Short mmCIF file of N, CA and C in Angstrom, two decimals:
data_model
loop_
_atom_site.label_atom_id
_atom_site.label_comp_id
_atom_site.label_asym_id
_atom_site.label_seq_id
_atom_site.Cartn_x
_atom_site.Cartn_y
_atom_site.Cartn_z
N UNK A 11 32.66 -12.33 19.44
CA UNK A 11 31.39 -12.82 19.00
C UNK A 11 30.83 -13.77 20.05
N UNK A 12 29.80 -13.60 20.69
CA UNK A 12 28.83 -14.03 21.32
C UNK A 12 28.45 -15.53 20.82
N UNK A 13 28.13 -16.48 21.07
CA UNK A 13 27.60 -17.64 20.88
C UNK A 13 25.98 -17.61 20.90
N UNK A 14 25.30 -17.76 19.92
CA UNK A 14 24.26 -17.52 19.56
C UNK A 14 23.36 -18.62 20.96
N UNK A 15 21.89 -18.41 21.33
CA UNK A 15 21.38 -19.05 22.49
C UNK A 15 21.06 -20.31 21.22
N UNK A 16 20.01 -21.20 21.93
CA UNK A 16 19.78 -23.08 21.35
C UNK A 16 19.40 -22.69 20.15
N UNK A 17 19.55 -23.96 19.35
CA UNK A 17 18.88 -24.04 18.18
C UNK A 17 17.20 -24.08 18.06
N UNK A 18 16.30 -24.32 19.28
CA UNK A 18 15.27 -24.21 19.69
C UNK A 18 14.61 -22.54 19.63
N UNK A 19 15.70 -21.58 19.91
CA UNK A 19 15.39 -20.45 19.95
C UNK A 19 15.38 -19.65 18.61
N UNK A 20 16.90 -20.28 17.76
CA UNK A 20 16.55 -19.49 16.43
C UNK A 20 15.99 -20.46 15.62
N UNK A 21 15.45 -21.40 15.49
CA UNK A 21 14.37 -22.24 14.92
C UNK A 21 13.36 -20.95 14.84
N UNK A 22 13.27 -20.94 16.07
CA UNK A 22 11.51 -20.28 16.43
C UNK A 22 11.38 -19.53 15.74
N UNK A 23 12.49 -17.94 15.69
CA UNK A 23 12.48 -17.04 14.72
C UNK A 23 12.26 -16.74 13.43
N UNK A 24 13.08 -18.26 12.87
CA UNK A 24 13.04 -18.31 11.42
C UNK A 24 11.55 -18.85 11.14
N UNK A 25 11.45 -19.48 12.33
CA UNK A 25 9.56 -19.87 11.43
C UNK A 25 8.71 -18.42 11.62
N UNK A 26 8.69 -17.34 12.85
CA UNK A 26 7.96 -16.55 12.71
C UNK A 26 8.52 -15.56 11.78
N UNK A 27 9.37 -15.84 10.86
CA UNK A 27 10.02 -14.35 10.17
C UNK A 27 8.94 -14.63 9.02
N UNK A 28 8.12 -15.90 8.93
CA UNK A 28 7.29 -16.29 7.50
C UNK A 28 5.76 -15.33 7.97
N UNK A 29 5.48 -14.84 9.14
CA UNK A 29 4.45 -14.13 9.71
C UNK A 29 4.60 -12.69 9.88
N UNK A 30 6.04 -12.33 9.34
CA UNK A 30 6.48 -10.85 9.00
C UNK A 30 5.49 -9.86 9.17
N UNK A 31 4.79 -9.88 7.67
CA UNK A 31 3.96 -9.31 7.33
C UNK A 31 2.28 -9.40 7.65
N UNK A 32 2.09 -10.22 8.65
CA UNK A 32 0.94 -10.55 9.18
C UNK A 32 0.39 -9.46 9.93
N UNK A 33 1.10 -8.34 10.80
CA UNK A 33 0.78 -6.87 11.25
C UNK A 33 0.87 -5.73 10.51
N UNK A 34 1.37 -6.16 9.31
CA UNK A 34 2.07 -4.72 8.29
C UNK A 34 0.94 -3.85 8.45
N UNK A 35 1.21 -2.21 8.84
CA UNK A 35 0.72 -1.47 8.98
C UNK A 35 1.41 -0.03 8.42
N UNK A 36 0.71 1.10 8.17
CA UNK A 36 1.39 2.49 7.28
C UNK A 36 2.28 2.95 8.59
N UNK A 37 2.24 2.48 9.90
CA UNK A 37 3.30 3.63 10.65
C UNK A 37 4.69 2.64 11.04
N UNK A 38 4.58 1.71 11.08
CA UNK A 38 5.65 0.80 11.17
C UNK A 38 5.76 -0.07 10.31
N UNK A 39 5.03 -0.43 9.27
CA UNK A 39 5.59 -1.24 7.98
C UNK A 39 5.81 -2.57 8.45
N UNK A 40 6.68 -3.01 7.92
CA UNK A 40 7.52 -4.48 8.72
C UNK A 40 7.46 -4.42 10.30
N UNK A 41 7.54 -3.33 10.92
CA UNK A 41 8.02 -3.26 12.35
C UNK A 41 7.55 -4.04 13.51
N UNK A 42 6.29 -4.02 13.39
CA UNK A 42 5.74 -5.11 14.33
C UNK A 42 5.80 -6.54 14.17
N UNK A 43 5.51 -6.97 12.83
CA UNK A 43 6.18 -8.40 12.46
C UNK A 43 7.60 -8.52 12.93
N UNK A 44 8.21 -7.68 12.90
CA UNK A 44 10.49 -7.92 12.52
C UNK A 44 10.02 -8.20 14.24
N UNK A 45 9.45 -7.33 14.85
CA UNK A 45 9.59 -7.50 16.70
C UNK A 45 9.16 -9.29 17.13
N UNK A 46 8.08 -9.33 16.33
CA UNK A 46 7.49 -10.20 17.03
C UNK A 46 8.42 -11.68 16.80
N UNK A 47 9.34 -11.60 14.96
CA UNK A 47 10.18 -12.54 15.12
C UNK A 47 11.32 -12.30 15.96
N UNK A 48 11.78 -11.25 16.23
CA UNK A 48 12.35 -11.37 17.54
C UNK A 48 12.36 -11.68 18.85
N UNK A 49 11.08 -11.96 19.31
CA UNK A 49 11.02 -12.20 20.42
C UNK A 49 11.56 -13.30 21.07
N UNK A 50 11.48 -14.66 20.18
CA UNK A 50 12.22 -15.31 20.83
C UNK A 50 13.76 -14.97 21.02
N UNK A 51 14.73 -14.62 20.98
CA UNK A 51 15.59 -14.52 21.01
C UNK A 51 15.94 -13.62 22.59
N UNK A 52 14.86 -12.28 22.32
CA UNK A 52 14.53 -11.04 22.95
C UNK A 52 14.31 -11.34 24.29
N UNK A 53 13.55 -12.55 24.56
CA UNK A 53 13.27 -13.36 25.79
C UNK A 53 14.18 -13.85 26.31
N UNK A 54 15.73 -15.31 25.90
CA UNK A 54 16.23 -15.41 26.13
C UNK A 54 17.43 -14.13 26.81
N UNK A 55 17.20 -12.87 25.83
CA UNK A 55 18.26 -12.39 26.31
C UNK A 55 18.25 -11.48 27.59
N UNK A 56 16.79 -10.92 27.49
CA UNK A 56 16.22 -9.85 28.23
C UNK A 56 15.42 -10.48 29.23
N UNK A 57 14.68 -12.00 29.43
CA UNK A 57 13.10 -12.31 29.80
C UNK A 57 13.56 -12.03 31.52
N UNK A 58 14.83 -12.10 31.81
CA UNK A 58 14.87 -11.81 33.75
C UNK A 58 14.80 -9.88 34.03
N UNK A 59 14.81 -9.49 32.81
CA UNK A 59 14.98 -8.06 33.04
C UNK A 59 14.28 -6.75 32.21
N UNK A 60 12.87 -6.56 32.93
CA UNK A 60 11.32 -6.15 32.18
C UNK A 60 12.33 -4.97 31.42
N UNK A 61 13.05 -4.10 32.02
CA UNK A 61 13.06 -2.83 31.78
C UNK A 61 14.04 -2.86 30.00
N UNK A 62 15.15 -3.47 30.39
CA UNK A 62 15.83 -4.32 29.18
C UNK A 62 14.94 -4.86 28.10
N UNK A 63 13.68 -5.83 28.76
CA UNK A 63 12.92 -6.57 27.71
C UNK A 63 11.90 -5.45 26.42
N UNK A 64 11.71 -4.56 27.57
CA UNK A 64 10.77 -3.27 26.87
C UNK A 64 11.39 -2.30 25.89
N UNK A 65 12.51 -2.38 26.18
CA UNK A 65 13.81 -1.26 25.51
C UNK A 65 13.91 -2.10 24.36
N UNK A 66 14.35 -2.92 24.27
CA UNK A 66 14.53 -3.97 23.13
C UNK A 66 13.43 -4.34 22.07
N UNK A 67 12.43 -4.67 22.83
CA UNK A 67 11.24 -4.63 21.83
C UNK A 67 11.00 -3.25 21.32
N UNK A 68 10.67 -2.31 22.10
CA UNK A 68 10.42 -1.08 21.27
C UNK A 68 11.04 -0.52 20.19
N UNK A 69 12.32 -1.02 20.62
CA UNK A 69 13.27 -0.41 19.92
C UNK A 69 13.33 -1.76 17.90
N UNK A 70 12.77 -2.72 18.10
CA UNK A 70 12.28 -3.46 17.03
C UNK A 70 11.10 -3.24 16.59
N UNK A 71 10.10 -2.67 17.71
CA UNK A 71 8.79 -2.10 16.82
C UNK A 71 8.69 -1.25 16.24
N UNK A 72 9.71 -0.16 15.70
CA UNK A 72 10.07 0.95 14.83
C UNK A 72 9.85 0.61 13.70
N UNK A 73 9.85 1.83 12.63
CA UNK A 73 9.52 1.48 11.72
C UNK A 73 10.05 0.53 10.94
N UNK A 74 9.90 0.02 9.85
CA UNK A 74 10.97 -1.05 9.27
C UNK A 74 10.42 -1.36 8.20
N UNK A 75 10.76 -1.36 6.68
CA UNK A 75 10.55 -1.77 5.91
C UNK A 75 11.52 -2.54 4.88
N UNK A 76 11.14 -3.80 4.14
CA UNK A 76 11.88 -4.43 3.44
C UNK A 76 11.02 -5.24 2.33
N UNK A 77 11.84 -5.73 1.93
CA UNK A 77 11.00 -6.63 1.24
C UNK A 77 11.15 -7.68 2.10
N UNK A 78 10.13 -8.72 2.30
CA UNK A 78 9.75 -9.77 3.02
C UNK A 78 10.59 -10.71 3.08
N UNK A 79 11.02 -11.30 2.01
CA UNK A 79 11.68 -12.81 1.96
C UNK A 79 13.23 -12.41 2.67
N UNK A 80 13.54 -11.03 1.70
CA UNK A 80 14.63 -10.45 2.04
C UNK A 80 15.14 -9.88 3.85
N UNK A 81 13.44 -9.70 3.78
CA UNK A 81 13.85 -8.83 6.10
C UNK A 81 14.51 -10.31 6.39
N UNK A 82 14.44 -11.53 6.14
CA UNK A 82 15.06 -12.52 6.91
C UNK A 82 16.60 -11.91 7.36
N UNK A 83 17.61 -11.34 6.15
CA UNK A 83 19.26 -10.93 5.99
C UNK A 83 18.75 -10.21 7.58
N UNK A 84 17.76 -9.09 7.75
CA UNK A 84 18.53 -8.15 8.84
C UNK A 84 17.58 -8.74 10.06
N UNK A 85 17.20 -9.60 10.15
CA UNK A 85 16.39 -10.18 11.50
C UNK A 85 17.57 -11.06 11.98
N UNK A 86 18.42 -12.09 10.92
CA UNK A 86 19.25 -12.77 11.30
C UNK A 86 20.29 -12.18 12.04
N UNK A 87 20.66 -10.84 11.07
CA UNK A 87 21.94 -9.72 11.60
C UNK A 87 21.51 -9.19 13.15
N UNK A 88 20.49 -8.43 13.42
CA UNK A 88 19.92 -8.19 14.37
C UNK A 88 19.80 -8.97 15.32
N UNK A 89 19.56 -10.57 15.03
CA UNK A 89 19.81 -11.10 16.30
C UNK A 89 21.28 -11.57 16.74
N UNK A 90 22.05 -11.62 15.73
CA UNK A 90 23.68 -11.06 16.10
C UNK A 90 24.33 -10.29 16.86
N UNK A 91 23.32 -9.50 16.55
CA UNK A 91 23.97 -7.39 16.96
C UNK A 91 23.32 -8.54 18.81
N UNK A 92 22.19 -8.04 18.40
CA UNK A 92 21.69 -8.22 20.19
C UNK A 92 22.25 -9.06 20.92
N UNK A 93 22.49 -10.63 20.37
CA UNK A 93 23.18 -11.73 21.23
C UNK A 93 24.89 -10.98 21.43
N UNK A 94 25.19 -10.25 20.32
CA UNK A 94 26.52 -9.55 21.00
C UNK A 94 26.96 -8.27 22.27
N UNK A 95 25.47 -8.30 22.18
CA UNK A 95 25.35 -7.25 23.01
C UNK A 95 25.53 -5.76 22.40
N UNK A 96 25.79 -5.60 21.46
CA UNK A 96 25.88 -4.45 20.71
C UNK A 96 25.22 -3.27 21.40
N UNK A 97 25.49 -1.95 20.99
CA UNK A 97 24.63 -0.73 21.54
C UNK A 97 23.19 -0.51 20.88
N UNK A 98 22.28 -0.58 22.13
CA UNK A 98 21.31 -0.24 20.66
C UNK A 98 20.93 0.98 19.49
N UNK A 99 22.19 1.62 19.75
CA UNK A 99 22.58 3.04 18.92
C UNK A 99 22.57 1.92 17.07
N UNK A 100 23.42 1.47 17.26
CA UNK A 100 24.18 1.10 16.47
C UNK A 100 22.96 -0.49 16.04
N UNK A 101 21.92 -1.13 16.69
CA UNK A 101 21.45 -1.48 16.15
C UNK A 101 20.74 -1.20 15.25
N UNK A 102 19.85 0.00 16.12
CA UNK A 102 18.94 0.69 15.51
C UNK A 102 19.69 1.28 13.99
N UNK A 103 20.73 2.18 14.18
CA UNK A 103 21.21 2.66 12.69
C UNK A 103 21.52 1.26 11.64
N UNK A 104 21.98 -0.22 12.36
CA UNK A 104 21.62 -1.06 11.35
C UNK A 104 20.50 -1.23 10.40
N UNK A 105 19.45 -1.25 11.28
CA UNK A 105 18.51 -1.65 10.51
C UNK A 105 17.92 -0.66 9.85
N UNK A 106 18.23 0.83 9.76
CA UNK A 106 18.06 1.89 9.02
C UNK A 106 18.57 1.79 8.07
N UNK A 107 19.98 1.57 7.94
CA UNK A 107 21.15 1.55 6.57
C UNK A 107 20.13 0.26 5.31
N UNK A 108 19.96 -0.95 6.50
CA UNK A 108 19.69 -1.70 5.04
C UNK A 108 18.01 -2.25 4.59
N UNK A 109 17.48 -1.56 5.38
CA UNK A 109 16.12 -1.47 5.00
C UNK A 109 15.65 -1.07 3.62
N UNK A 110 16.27 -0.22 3.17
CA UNK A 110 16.04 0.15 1.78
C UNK A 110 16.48 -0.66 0.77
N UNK A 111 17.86 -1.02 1.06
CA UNK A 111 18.75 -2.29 -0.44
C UNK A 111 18.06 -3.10 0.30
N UNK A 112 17.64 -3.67 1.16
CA UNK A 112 16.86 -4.94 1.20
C UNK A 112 15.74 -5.01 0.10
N UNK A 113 14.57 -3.81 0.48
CA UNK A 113 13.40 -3.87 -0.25
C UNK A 113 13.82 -3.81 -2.10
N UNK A 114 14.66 -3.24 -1.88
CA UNK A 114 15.12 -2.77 -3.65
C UNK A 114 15.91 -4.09 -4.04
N UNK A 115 16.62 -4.54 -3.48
CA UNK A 115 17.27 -5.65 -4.15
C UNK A 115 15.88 -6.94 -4.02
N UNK A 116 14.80 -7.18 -3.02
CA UNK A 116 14.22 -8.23 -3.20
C UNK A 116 13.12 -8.09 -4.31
N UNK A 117 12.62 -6.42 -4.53
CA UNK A 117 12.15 -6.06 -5.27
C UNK A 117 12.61 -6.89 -6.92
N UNK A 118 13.52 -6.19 -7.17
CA UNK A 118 14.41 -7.11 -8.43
C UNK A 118 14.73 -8.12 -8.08
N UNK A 119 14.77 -8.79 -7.35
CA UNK A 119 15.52 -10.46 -7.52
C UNK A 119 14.20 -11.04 -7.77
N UNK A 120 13.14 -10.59 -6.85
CA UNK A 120 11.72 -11.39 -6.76
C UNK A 120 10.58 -11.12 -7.64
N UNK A 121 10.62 -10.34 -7.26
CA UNK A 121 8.97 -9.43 -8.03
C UNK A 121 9.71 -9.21 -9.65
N UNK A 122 10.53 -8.77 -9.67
CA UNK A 122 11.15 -8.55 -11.12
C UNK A 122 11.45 -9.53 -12.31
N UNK A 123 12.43 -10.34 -11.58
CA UNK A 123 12.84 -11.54 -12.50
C UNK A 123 12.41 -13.07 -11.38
N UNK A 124 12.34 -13.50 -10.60
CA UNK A 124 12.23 -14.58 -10.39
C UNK A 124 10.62 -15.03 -10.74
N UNK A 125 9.56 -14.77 -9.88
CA UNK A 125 8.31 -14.64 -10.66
C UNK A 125 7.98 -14.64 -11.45
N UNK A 126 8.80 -13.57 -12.89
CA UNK A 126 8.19 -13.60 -13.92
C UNK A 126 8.61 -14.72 -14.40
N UNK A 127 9.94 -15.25 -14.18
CA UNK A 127 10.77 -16.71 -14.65
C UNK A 127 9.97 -17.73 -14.56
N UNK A 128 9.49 -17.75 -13.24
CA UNK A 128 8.60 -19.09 -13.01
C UNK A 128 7.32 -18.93 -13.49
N UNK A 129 7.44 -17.98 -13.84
CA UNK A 129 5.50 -17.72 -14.31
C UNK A 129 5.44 -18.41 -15.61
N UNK A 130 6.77 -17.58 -16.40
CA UNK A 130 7.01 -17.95 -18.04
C UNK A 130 7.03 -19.53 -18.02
N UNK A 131 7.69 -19.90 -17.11
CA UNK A 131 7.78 -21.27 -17.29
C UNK A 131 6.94 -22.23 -17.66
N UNK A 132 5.90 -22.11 -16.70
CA UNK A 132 4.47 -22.67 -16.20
C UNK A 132 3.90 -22.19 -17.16
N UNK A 133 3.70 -21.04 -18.02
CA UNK A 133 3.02 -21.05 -19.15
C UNK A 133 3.57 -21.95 -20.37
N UNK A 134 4.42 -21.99 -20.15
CA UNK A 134 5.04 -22.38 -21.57
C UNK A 134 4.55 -24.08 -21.27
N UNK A 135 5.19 -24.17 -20.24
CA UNK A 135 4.44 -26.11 -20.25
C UNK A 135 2.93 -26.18 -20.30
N UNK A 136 2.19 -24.85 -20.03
CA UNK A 136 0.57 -25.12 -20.46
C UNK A 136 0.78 -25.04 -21.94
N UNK A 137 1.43 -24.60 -22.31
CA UNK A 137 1.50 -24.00 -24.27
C UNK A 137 1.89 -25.23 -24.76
N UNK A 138 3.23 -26.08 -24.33
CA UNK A 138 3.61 -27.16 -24.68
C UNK A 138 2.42 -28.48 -24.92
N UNK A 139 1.66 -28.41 -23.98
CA UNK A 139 0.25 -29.73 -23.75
C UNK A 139 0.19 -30.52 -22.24
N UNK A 140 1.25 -29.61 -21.44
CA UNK A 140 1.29 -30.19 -20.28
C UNK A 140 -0.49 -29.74 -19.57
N UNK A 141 -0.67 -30.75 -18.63
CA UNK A 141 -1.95 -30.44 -17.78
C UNK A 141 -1.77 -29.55 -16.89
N UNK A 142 -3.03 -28.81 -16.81
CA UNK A 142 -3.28 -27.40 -16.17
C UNK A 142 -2.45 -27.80 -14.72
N UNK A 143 -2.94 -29.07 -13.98
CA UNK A 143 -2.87 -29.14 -12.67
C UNK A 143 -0.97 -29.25 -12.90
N UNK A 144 -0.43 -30.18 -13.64
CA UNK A 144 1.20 -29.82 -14.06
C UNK A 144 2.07 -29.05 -13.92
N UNK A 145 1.40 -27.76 -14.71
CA UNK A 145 2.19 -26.74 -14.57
C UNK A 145 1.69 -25.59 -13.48
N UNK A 146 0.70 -26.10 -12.75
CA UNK A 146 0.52 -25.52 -11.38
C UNK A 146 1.71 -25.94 -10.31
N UNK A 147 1.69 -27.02 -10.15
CA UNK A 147 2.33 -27.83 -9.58
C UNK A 147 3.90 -27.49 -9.47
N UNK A 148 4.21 -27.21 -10.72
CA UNK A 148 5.74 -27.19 -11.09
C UNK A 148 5.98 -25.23 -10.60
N UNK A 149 4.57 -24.86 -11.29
CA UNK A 149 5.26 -23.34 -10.50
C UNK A 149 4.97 -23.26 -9.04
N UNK A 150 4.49 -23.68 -8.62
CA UNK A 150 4.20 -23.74 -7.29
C UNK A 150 5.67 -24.38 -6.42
N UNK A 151 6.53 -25.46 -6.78
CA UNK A 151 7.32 -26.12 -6.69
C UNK A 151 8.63 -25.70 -6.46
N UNK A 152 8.79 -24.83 -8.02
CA UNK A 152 9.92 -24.01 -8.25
C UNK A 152 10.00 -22.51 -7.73
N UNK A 153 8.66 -21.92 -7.61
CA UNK A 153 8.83 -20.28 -6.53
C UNK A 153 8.96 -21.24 -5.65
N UNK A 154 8.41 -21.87 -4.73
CA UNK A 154 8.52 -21.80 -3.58
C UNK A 154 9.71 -22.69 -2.57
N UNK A 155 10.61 -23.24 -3.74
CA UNK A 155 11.81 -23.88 -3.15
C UNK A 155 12.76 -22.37 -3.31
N UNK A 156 12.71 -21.24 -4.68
CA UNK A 156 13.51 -20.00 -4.31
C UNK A 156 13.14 -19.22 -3.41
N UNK A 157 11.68 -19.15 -3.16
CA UNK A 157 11.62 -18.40 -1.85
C UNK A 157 11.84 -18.75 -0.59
N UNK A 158 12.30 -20.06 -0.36
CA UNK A 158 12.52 -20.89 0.74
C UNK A 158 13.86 -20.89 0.74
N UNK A 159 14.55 -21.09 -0.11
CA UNK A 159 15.96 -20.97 -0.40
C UNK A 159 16.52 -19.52 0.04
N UNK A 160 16.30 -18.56 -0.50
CA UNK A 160 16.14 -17.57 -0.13
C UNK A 160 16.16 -16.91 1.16
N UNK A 161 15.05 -16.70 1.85
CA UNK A 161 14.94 -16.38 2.97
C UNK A 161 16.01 -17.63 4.04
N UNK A 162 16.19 -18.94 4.03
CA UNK A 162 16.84 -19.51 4.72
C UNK A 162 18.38 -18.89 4.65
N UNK A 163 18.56 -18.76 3.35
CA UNK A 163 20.29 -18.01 2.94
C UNK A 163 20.50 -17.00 4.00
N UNK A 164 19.37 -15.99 3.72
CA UNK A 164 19.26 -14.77 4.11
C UNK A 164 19.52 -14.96 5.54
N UNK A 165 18.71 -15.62 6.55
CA UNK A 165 18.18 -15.63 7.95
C UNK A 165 20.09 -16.26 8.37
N UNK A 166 20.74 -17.20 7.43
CA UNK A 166 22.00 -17.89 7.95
C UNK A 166 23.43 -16.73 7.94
N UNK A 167 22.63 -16.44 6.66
CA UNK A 167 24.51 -15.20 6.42
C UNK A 167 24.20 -14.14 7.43
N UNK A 168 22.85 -13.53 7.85
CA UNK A 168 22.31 -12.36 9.12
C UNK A 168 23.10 -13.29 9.90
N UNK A 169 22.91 -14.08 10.56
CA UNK A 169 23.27 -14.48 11.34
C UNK A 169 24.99 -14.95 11.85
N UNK A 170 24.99 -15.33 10.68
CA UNK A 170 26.92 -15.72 10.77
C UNK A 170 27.61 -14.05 10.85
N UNK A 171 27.14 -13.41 10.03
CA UNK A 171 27.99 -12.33 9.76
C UNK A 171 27.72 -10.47 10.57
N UNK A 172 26.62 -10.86 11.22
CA UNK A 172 26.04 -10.01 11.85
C UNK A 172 26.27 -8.29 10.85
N UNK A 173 26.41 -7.29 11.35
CA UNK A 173 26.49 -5.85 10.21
C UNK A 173 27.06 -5.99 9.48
N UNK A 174 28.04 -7.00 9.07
CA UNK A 174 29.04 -6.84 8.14
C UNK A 174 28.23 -7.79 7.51
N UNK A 175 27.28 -8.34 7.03
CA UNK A 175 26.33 -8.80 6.06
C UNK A 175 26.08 -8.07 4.69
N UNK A 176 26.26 -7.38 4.58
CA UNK A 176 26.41 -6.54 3.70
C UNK A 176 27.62 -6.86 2.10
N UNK A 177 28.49 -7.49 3.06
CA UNK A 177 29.60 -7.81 2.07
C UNK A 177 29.17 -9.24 1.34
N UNK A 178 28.42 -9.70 2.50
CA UNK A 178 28.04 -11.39 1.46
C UNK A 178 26.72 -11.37 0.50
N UNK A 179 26.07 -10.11 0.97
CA UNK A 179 25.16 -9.54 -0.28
C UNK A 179 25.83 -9.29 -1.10
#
């Protein structure tokens, strides 16, 4: 296992993995977002060597779909695979295998039950006599410390555990 580059570099990533979906498009999905949070990393590893740097990105601008909070697990893994130097045979089939239980499991954890949890919540303290701005506040508070929670989990275990991430899902 490779020693991951500064904490300056995967900082960077984890803040652009929140801009994911800022390119989402029907022929690459996630794909251009997942690249672009790669880049920092992509730079460190590739930036003295164009031909390397181009192979690498392209090969992240493929298609890619997940659910959002969730692409953090295989951006983290991915920058594992790459800082290990891995083949990019074997990256690429990474991020094929878990593209799908990503979207399906964030699907149900998020959209399914966590949302509706915090939604119920926030109604019920408007039902109780709490103030409108209150139970804004509190759902606003509580999604967004699980979705923060969340994606940080996600972006740390990708990262510690590189393909074998899978098992700490």
């Amino acid at each position: 296992m490779t020693r991951l580059p500064g904490r300056a570099v995967v900082l960077s990533a984890f803040a652009r993995s929140f801009l994911i979906q800022g390119s989402w498009n029907y022929h690459t999905m996630l794909g251009s977002g997942f690249a672009f949070a790669m880049l920092p990393i992509l730079r460190r590893l590739h930036g003295h060597d164009p031909d390397a740097m181009d192979a690498a990105l392209r090969r992240h601008l493929e298609h890619f779909n997940a659910h959002p909070y969730l692409s953090d697990v295989a951006l983290g893994a991915a920058m594992r695979l790459e800082t290990d130097g891995e083949d990019p045979e074997t990256i690429r089939r990474f991020k094929t295998a878990v593209r799908s239980p990503l979207g399906s499991l964030g699907d149900a954890l998020v959209w399914a039950s966590w949302l509706p949890a915090v939604s119920l919540a926030a109604l019920g303290m408007l039902w109780l006599g709490a103030p409108g701005w209150v139970a804004v506040a509190a759902f606003l508070t509580a999604y967004n410390a699980g979705h923060l929670g969340l994606r940080a989990w996600g972006f740390r275990a990708g990262l510690r555990e590189g393909r074998a991430v899978g098992s700490t899902i």
